Amino acid sequence: HTVGHVAVGYSKFCDLWKTLCPFVLIMRPATDLCWTCQKNNNHIHRVANLGKAEKAEVVRQQERHLQLAMGERDYYKTCCKKSEALTEHLKDVDFSEKRAPCTFEGQVHYSHDYAQQLDFHSDPCQPGSIFFKTPYKCAIFGVCCESIPRQVNFLIDENVLTGKGANAAISYVHYYFERHGLGETCAQIHADNCAAQNKNNIFLCYYLWRVMTGHHHDIEYNFLIAGHTKFSPDWYFGLLKQKTHKTFISSLFDIARAVEESASVNTAELVGLHNGMVRVPTYDWTTYTSQFFKKLPRLKGYHRCRFLKDHPGVIFCKDCTGHLRSARLIFFKVKGICHKSKCCHL
């Protein structure tokens, strides 16, 4: 250090920086990137030298997008807030027992999403280079019930992974309702608005099938705005990743143990084992639902969909403007679906 000056440690330097230069910040990691926001912000920079009318129109376009994202975010928070009223009622639920559909008169909120896959074997104190040229992969699909709260993390071994399409995701959600669901009559479900429109359409058909077969009386399926999709499952995934990054992982069972130990709200469900044994089967929902239901056109324009027991085969949708529309997805040549139909028929 320079003669006549006292050197300080790193922590003291950070304290002085925050005190003397609070307006100079290091950019925080961006975890929720929106392509629409990026394009609008770049457009705003490009029109800096244009007229006031062009500037105002670009700013209004960005404001409309942000207001839409904030509106859907506020609605999601409202749904989670309402579900907290059931926390005391569901505190002593025994999850080792299966509950029959529509045995609980109430509304429960769920969210589901995929997490980034885990690579193993892994060791926080790995000496030298990794001993696998290509690490083994474990995909994770989480279904969160904010009313309890509790999240079931489906650990999908590489040898039983069938992709991340509609068939796999719906099969995990279906298994969750069968084994971990609360048997509620009304369900509110949030998911990210993925780019695969066909995947979302199959999900709509599945939820319509659940209502028509008596598994639910009322289902509301909501999409968050693409690029603004941070919600409860991501928080549980974060707890899971923090634990696995500090744990020696040599097998799928080590991952399951780390998930259970990461937090009391996290639980693990093995989709398959190392020997190829399948514990959570994947069904061909795409082929099955195509026999009875039609696709909803321009699905990306809708953010809220609802299915009611009193209106079989009909979906009620709301677009970004709040206008309510209805459409009949079931084929007219099909009078109905037998209430006794089970997933084993797939």
CSV table of C-alpha atoms in Angstrom, one decimal:
chain,number,residue,atom,x,y,z
A,1,HIS,CA,0.0,0.0,0.0
A,2,THR,CA,1.0,3.6,-0.5
A,3,VAL,CA,3.1,5.2,2.3
A,4,GLY,CA,0.9,7.2,4.6
A,5,HIS,CA,-2.3,5.4,3.7
A,6,VAL,CA,-3.9,2.6,5.7
A,7,ALA,CA,-5.0,-0.5,3.8
A,8,VAL,CA,-8.4,-2.0,4.6
A,9,GLY,CA,-9.8,-5.4,4.1
A,10,TYR,CA,-12.4,-6.5,1.5
A,11,SER,CA,-15.4,-6.4,3.8
A,12,LYS,CA,-14.5,-2.8,5.0
A,13,PHE,CA,-13.9,-1.7,1.4
A,14,CYS,CA,-17.5,-3.0,0.5
A,15,ASP,CA,-18.9,-1.1,3.5
A,16,LEU,CA,-17.2,2.1,2.4
A,17,TRP,CA,-18.3,1.6,-1.2
A,18,LYS,CA,-22.0,1.3,-0.1
A,19,THR,CA,-21.7,4.3,2.1
A,20,LEU,CA,-19.8,6.7,-0.3
A,21,CYS,CA,-21.0,5.4,-3.7
A,22,PRO,CA,-24.5,3.8,-3.2
A,23,PHE,CA,-25.5,4.9,-6.7
A,24,VAL,CA,-22.8,2.6,-8.3
A,25,LEU,CA,-24.0,-1.0,-8.3
A,26,ILE,CA,-22.8,-4.3,-9.7
A,27,MET,CA,-25.5,-5.8,-12.0
A,28,ARG,CA,-27.4,-8.6,-10.2
A,29,PRO,CA,-27.7,-11.9,-12.0
A,30,ALA,CA,-30.7,-11.8,-14.3
A,31,THR,CA,-32.8,-14.9,-13.8
A,32,ASP,CA,-36.1,-13.9,-15.4
A,33,LEU,CA,-35.3,-12.6,-18.9
A,34,CYS,CA,-38.1,-11.5,-21.2
A,35,TRP,CA,-37.5,-11.3,-24.9
A,36,THR,CA,-40.4,-8.8,-25.3
A,37,CYS,CA,-38.9,-6.5,-22.7
A,38,GLN,CA,-35.5,-6.8,-24.3
A,39,LYS,CA,-36.8,-5.8,-27.7
A,40,ASN,CA,-38.9,-2.9,-26.4
A,41,ASN,CA,-35.9,-1.5,-24.4
A,42,ASN,CA,-33.6,-1.8,-27.5
A,43,HIS,CA,-36.3,0.0,-29.5
A,44,ILE,CA,-36.5,2.8,-26.9
A,45,HIS,CA,-32.8,3.3,-27.2
A,46,ARG,CA,-32.9,3.4,-31.0
A,47,VAL,CA,-35.7,6.1,-31.2
A,48,ALA,CA,-33.8,8.5,-28.9
A,49,ASN,CA,-33.3,10.9,-31.8
A,50,LEU,CA,-36.7,10.6,-33.3
A,51,GLY,CA,-39.8,12.7,-32.8
A,52,LYS,CA,-41.9,12.8,-29.6
A,53,ALA,CA,-44.7,10.8,-31.1
A,54,GLU,CA,-42.5,7.8,-32.0
A,55,LYS,CA,-40.9,7.9,-28.6
A,56,ALA,CA,-44.3,8.0,-26.8
A,57,GLU,CA,-45.7,5.1,-28.8
A,58,VAL,CA,-42.6,2.9,-28.0
A,59,VAL,CA,-42.9,3.7,-24.3
A,60,ARG,CA,-46.6,3.0,-24.3
A,61,GLN,CA,-46.0,-0.4,-25.9
A,62,GLN,CA,-43.5,-1.3,-23.1
A,63,GLU,CA,-45.9,0.0,-20.5
A,64,ARG,CA,-48.7,-2.2,-21.8
A,65,HIS,CA,-46.5,-5.2,-21.7
A,66,LEU,CA,-45.4,-4.5,-18.1
A,67,GLN,CA,-48.9,-3.8,-16.9
A,68,LEU,CA,-50.0,-7.1,-18.4
A,69,ALA,CA,-47.2,-8.9,-16.6
A,70,MET,CA,-47.9,-7.2,-13.4
A,71,GLY,CA,-51.6,-8.0,-13.6
A,72,GLU,CA,-50.9,-11.7,-14.0
A,73,ARG,CA,-48.3,-11.6,-11.2
A,74,ASP,CA,-50.8,-9.9,-8.9
A,75,TYR,CA,-53.5,-12.4,-9.7
A,76,TYR,CA,-51.0,-15.2,-9.0
A,77,LYS,CA,-50.2,-13.7,-5.6
A,78,THR,CA,-53.9,-13.3,-4.8
A,79,CYS,CA,-54.5,-17.0,-5.6
A,80,CYS,CA,-51.6,-18.0,-3.3
A,81,LYS,CA,-52.9,-15.6,-0.6
A,82,LYS,CA,-56.3,-17.2,-0.7
A,83,SER,CA,-54.9,-20.7,-0.5
A,84,GLU,CA,-53.1,-19.8,2.8
A,85,ALA,CA,-56.5,-19.9,4.5
A,86,LEU,CA,-56.4,-23.7,4.2
A,87,THR,CA,-53.0,-24.1,5.8
A,88,GLU,CA,-54.4,-24.6,9.3
A,89,HIS,CA,-57.1,-27.0,8.0
A,90,LEU,CA,-54.6,-29.1,6.1
A,91,LYS,CA,-51.7,-29.1,8.6
A,92,ASP,CA,-52.2,-32.6,9.8
A,93,VAL,CA,-52.8,-34.3,6.4
A,94,ASP,CA,-51.4,-37.8,6.1
A,95,PHE,CA,-49.7,-37.9,2.7
A,96,SER,CA,-49.1,-41.7,2.9
A,97,GLU,CA,-52.8,-42.2,2.3
A,98,LYS,CA,-54.5,-41.8,-1.1
A,99,ARG,CA,-57.6,-39.5,-1.1
A,100,ALA,CA,-60.5,-40.1,-3.4
A,101,PRO,CA,-61.5,-37.4,-5.9
A,102,CYS,CA,-63.9,-34.7,-4.7
A,103,THR,CA,-63.9,-35.7,-1.1
A,104,PHE,CA,-62.7,-32.3,0.1
A,105,GLU,CA,-65.1,-29.4,-0.4
A,106,GLY,CA,-62.8,-26.6,-1.1
A,107,GLN,CA,-60.3,-24.9,-3.5
A,108,VAL,CA,-56.6,-25.7,-3.6
A,109,HIS,CA,-53.9,-23.9,-5.5
A,110,TYR,CA,-51.2,-25.8,-7.4
A,111,SER,CA,-48.2,-24.8,-9.6
A,112,HIS,CA,-45.9,-27.0,-11.7
A,113,ASP,CA,-42.8,-26.6,-13.7
A,114,TYR,CA,-39.6,-28.2,-14.9
A,115,ALA,CA,-36.2,-27.4,-13.2
A,116,GLN,CA,-32.8,-27.5,-14.8
A,117,GLN,CA,-31.4,-31.0,-14.8
A,118,LEU,CA,-28.9,-32.2,-12.3
A,119,ASP,CA,-25.6,-33.8,-13.4
A,120,PHE,CA,-24.1,-36.5,-11.2
A,121,HIS,CA,-21.9,-38.0,-9.9
A,122,SER,CA,-20.7,-34.9,-8.1
A,123,ASP,CA,-18.5,-34.1,-5.2
A,124,PRO,CA,-18.1,-30.6,-3.6
A,125,CYS,CA,-14.5,-31.5,-2.9
A,126,GLN,CA,-13.8,-33.2,-6.2
A,127,PRO,CA,-10.0,-33.9,-6.5
A,128,GLY,CA,-8.6,-33.4,-10.0
A,129,SER,CA,-10.7,-33.8,-13.2
A,130,ILE,CA,-14.1,-35.3,-13.1
A,131,PHE,CA,-14.0,-39.1,-13.6
A,132,PHE,CA,-16.9,-39.2,-16.1
A,133,LYS,CA,-16.5,-37.8,-19.6
A,134,THR,CA,-20.3,-37.2,-19.7
A,135,PRO,CA,-22.1,-36.9,-16.4
A,136,TYR,CA,-25.3,-38.8,-15.7
A,137,LYS,CA,-28.4,-36.7,-16.0
A,138,CYS,CA,-31.4,-36.4,-13.7
A,139,ALA,CA,-34.4,-34.2,-14.8
A,140,ILE,CA,-36.7,-32.7,-12.2
A,141,PHE,CA,-40.4,-31.9,-12.4
A,142,GLY,CA,-42.0,-30.2,-9.5
A,143,VAL,CA,-45.7,-29.9,-8.5
A,144,CYS,CA,-46.2,-27.4,-5.6
A,145,CYS,CA,-49.3,-27.1,-3.4
A,146,GLU,CA,-49.1,-23.6,-1.9
A,147,SER,CA,-52.0,-24.4,0.4
A,148,ILE,CA,-49.9,-26.6,2.7
A,149,PRO,CA,-47.1,-25.7,1.5
A,150,ARG,CA,-45.4,-28.7,0.0
A,151,GLN,CA,-43.7,-29.6,-3.3
A,152,VAL,CA,-43.3,-33.1,-4.8
A,153,ASN,CA,-40.2,-33.2,-6.9
A,154,PHE,CA,-40.3,-36.0,-9.6
A,155,LEU,CA,-36.7,-37.2,-10.1
A,156,ILE,CA,-36.4,-38.6,-13.6
A,157,ASP,CA,-33.5,-40.9,-14.2
A,158,GLU,CA,-31.8,-40.7,-17.6
A,159,ASN,CA,-32.8,-44.3,-18.6
A,160,VAL,CA,-36.6,-43.6,-18.0
A,161,LEU,CA,-36.6,-40.1,-19.4
A,162,THR,CA,-39.1,-39.8,-22.3
A,163,GLY,CA,-38.6,-36.1,-23.0
A,164,LYS,CA,-40.2,-33.0,-21.6
A,165,GLY,CA,-43.3,-33.0,-23.8
A,166,ALA,CA,-47.0,-33.1,-23.0
A,167,ASN,CA,-47.2,-36.8,-22.3
A,168,ALA,CA,-44.5,-36.8,-19.6
A,169,ALA,CA,-45.6,-33.6,-17.9
A,170,ILE,CA,-49.3,-34.6,-17.8
A,171,SER,CA,-48.4,-38.1,-16.5
A,172,TYR,CA,-46.5,-36.6,-13.6
A,173,VAL,CA,-49.4,-34.2,-12.8
A,174,HIS,CA,-51.9,-37.1,-13.1
A,175,TYR,CA,-49.8,-39.2,-10.7
A,176,TYR,CA,-49.5,-36.3,-8.3
A,177,PHE,CA,-53.3,-35.9,-8.2
A,178,GLU,CA,-53.8,-39.7,-7.7
A,179,ARG,CA,-51.2,-40.1,-4.9
A,180,HIS,CA,-50.5,-36.7,-3.4
A,181,GLY,CA,-53.6,-34.7,-4.2
A,182,LEU,CA,-55.9,-33.5,-1.5
A,183,GLY,CA,-59.1,-34.7,-3.2
A,184,GLU,CA,-60.4,-31.2,-3.6
A,185,THR,CA,-63.5,-30.3,-5.7
A,186,CYS,CA,-62.0,-27.1,-7.1
A,187,ALA,CA,-58.4,-26.6,-8.2
A,188,GLN,CA,-56.5,-23.5,-9.3
A,189,ILE,CA,-53.4,-24.3,-11.3
A,190,HIS,CA,-50.6,-22.0,-12.5
A,191,ALA,CA,-47.9,-22.9,-15.1
A,192,ASP,CA,-45.5,-20.9,-17.2
A,193,ASN,CA,-46.6,-20.1,-20.7
A,194,CYS,CA,-44.2,-22.3,-22.6
A,195,ALA,CA,-43.6,-21.8,-26.3
A,196,ALA,CA,-45.0,-25.3,-27.2
A,197,GLN,CA,-48.6,-24.4,-28.1
A,198,ASN,CA,-49.4,-28.1,-28.7
A,199,LYS,CA,-48.2,-29.0,-25.2
A,200,ASN,CA,-50.6,-26.5,-23.7
A,201,ASN,CA,-53.4,-27.7,-25.8
A,202,ILE,CA,-53.0,-31.3,-24.6
A,203,PHE,CA,-53.0,-29.9,-21.0
A,204,LEU,CA,-56.3,-28.2,-21.6
A,205,CYS,CA,-57.7,-31.5,-22.9
A,206,TYR,CA,-56.4,-33.3,-19.9
A,207,TYR,CA,-58.0,-30.9,-17.4
A,208,LEU,CA,-61.3,-31.0,-19.4
A,209,TRP,CA,-61.1,-34.8,-19.2
A,210,ARG,CA,-60.6,-34.6,-15.4
A,211,VAL,CA,-63.8,-32.4,-15.0
A,212,MET,CA,-65.9,-34.6,-17.3
A,213,THR,CA,-64.8,-37.8,-15.5
A,214,GLY,CA,-65.7,-36.5,-12.1
A,215,HIS,CA,-62.1,-36.1,-10.8
A,216,HIS,CA,-62.8,-32.3,-10.2
A,217,HIS,CA,-65.9,-30.1,-10.3
A,218,ASP,CA,-64.0,-26.9,-11.3
A,219,ILE,CA,-60.5,-26.4,-12.6
A,220,GLU,CA,-58.9,-23.0,-13.4
A,221,TYR,CA,-55.7,-23.2,-15.5
A,222,ASN,CA,-53.7,-20.0,-15.6
A,223,PHE,CA,-50.6,-19.1,-17.6
A,224,LEU,CA,-48.0,-16.6,-16.5
A,225,ILE,CA,-46.6,-14.2,-19.1
A,226,ALA,CA,-43.6,-15.6,-21.0
A,227,GLY,CA,-40.4,-14.2,-19.6
A,228,HIS,CA,-42.1,-13.3,-16.2
A,229,THR,CA,-42.6,-16.8,-14.9
A,230,LYS,CA,-40.8,-16.9,-11.5
A,231,PHE,CA,-43.1,-18.5,-9.0
A,232,SER,CA,-43.2,-20.9,-6.1
A,233,PRO,CA,-41.6,-24.0,-7.7
A,234,ASP,CA,-38.5,-22.0,-8.5
A,235,TRP,CA,-38.0,-21.2,-4.8
A,236,TYR,CA,-38.3,-24.9,-3.9
A,237,PHE,CA,-35.9,-25.7,-6.8
A,238,GLY,CA,-33.4,-23.2,-5.4
A,239,LEU,CA,-33.5,-24.9,-1.9
A,240,LEU,CA,-33.0,-28.2,-3.7
A,241,LYS,CA,-30.0,-27.0,-5.7
A,242,GLN,CA,-28.3,-25.4,-2.7
A,243,LYS,CA,-28.4,-28.7,-0.9
A,244,THR,CA,-27.2,-30.9,-3.8
A,245,HIS,CA,-24.3,-28.5,-4.6
A,246,LYS,CA,-23.0,-29.1,-1.1
A,247,THR,CA,-23.6,-32.9,-1.0
A,248,PHE,CA,-21.7,-35.8,-2.3
A,249,ILE,CA,-23.9,-37.4,-5.0
A,250,SER,CA,-23.1,-40.8,-6.3
A,251,SER,CA,-26.6,-42.2,-7.2
A,252,LEU,CA,-30.2,-41.3,-7.7
A,253,PHE,CA,-30.9,-42.2,-4.1
A,254,ASP,CA,-28.4,-39.6,-2.9
A,255,ILE,CA,-30.3,-37.0,-4.9
A,256,ALA,CA,-33.6,-38.1,-3.3
A,257,ARG,CA,-32.1,-37.9,0.2
A,258,ALA,CA,-30.7,-34.4,-0.6
A,259,VAL,CA,-34.1,-33.3,-1.7
A,260,GLU,CA,-35.7,-34.5,1.5
A,261,GLU,CA,-33.1,-32.9,3.6
A,262,SER,CA,-33.1,-29.6,1.7
A,263,ALA,CA,-36.2,-28.3,3.4
A,264,SER,CA,-39.3,-29.7,5.2
A,265,VAL,CA,-41.4,-28.5,2.3
A,266,ASN,CA,-39.6,-30.6,-0.3
A,267,THR,CA,-40.2,-34.2,-0.9
A,268,ALA,CA,-38.9,-36.6,-3.6
A,269,GLU,CA,-40.7,-39.0,-5.9
A,270,LEU,CA,-38.5,-41.4,-8.0
A,271,VAL,CA,-39.9,-41.9,-11.5
A,272,GLY,CA,-37.6,-44.8,-12.2
A,273,LEU,CA,-34.6,-46.7,-10.9
A,274,HIS,CA,-31.1,-47.4,-12.2
A,275,ASN,CA,-32.2,-50.9,-13.4
A,276,GLY,CA,-34.9,-49.4,-15.6
A,277,MET,CA,-37.8,-50.2,-13.3
A,278,VAL,CA,-40.6,-47.6,-13.9
A,279,ARG,CA,-42.4,-46.4,-10.8
A,280,VAL,CA,-44.3,-43.5,-12.4
A,281,PRO,CA,-45.6,-44.6,-15.8
A,282,THR,CA,-45.8,-42.2,-18.8
A,283,TYR,CA,-49.0,-42.5,-20.9
A,284,ASP,CA,-49.7,-41.4,-24.4
A,285,TRP,CA,-52.2,-38.6,-23.5
A,286,THR,CA,-51.7,-36.9,-26.9
A,287,THR,CA,-53.3,-39.9,-28.8
A,288,TYR,CA,-55.9,-40.5,-26.1
A,289,THR,CA,-57.2,-37.0,-25.9
A,290,SER,CA,-57.2,-36.5,-29.7
A,291,GLN,CA,-60.0,-39.1,-29.9
A,292,PHE,CA,-62.4,-36.8,-28.0
A,293,PHE,CA,-61.2,-33.2,-28.0
A,294,LYS,CA,-60.3,-30.5,-30.5
A,295,LYS,CA,-57.5,-28.0,-30.2
A,296,LEU,CA,-58.1,-24.4,-29.1
A,297,PRO,CA,-56.9,-22.1,-31.8
A,298,ARG,CA,-54.6,-19.1,-31.0
A,299,LEU,CA,-54.0,-20.5,-27.5
A,300,LYS,CA,-51.0,-18.1,-26.8
A,301,GLY,CA,-53.4,-15.2,-26.7
A,302,TYR,CA,-55.2,-16.6,-23.6
A,303,HIS,CA,-53.9,-16.5,-20.0
A,304,ARG,CA,-56.8,-18.0,-18.0
A,305,CYS,CA,-58.9,-21.0,-18.8
A,306,ARG,CA,-61.6,-22.6,-16.8
A,307,PHE,CA,-63.5,-25.9,-16.9
A,308,LEU,CA,-66.8,-26.5,-15.1
A,309,LYS,CA,-68.7,-29.6,-14.3
A,310,ASP,CA,-72.0,-28.0,-15.4
A,311,HIS,CA,-70.6,-27.2,-18.8
A,312,PRO,CA,-69.0,-30.5,-20.1
A,313,GLY,CA,-66.8,-30.2,-23.1
A,314,VAL,CA,-66.7,-26.3,-22.9
A,315,ILE,CA,-63.7,-24.2,-22.0
A,316,PHE,CA,-64.0,-20.6,-20.8
A,317,CYS,CA,-61.0,-18.4,-21.7
A,318,LYS,CA,-59.9,-14.9,-20.9
A,319,ASP,CA,-57.4,-13.0,-23.1
A,320,CYS,CA,-55.0,-10.2,-22.1
A,321,THR,CA,-57.8,-7.6,-22.5
A,322,GLY,CA,-60.0,-9.5,-19.9
A,323,HIS,CA,-62.7,-10.5,-22.5
A,324,LEU,CA,-64.3,-13.8,-21.6
A,325,ARG,CA,-64.8,-16.3,-24.5
A,326,SER,CA,-66.0,-19.9,-24.6
A,327,ALA,CA,-65.4,-22.7,-27.0
A,328,ARG,CA,-66.5,-26.3,-27.3
A,329,LEU,CA,-63.5,-28.6,-27.5
A,330,ILE,CA,-65.2,-31.9,-27.5
A,331,PHE,CA,-66.2,-33.5,-30.8
A,332,PHE,CA,-69.9,-33.2,-31.6
A,333,LYS,CA,-70.0,-36.8,-32.6
A,334,VAL,CA,-69.0,-37.9,-29.1
A,335,LYS,CA,-71.9,-37.6,-26.6
A,336,GLY,CA,-69.7,-37.9,-23.6
A,337,ILE,CA,-66.9,-39.7,-21.8
A,338,CYS,CA,-67.7,-42.5,-19.4
A,339,HIS,CA,-67.2,-41.4,-15.8
A,340,LYS,CA,-65.6,-44.9,-15.1
A,341,SER,CA,-62.8,-44.4,-17.6
A,342,LYS,CA,-59.4,-44.7,-16.0
A,343,CYS,CA,-55.8,-44.0,-17.0
A,344,CYS,CA,-55.2,-47.7,-17.4
A,345,HIS,CA,-57.3,-47.6,-20.6
A,346,LEU,CA,-54.6,-45.4,-22.3
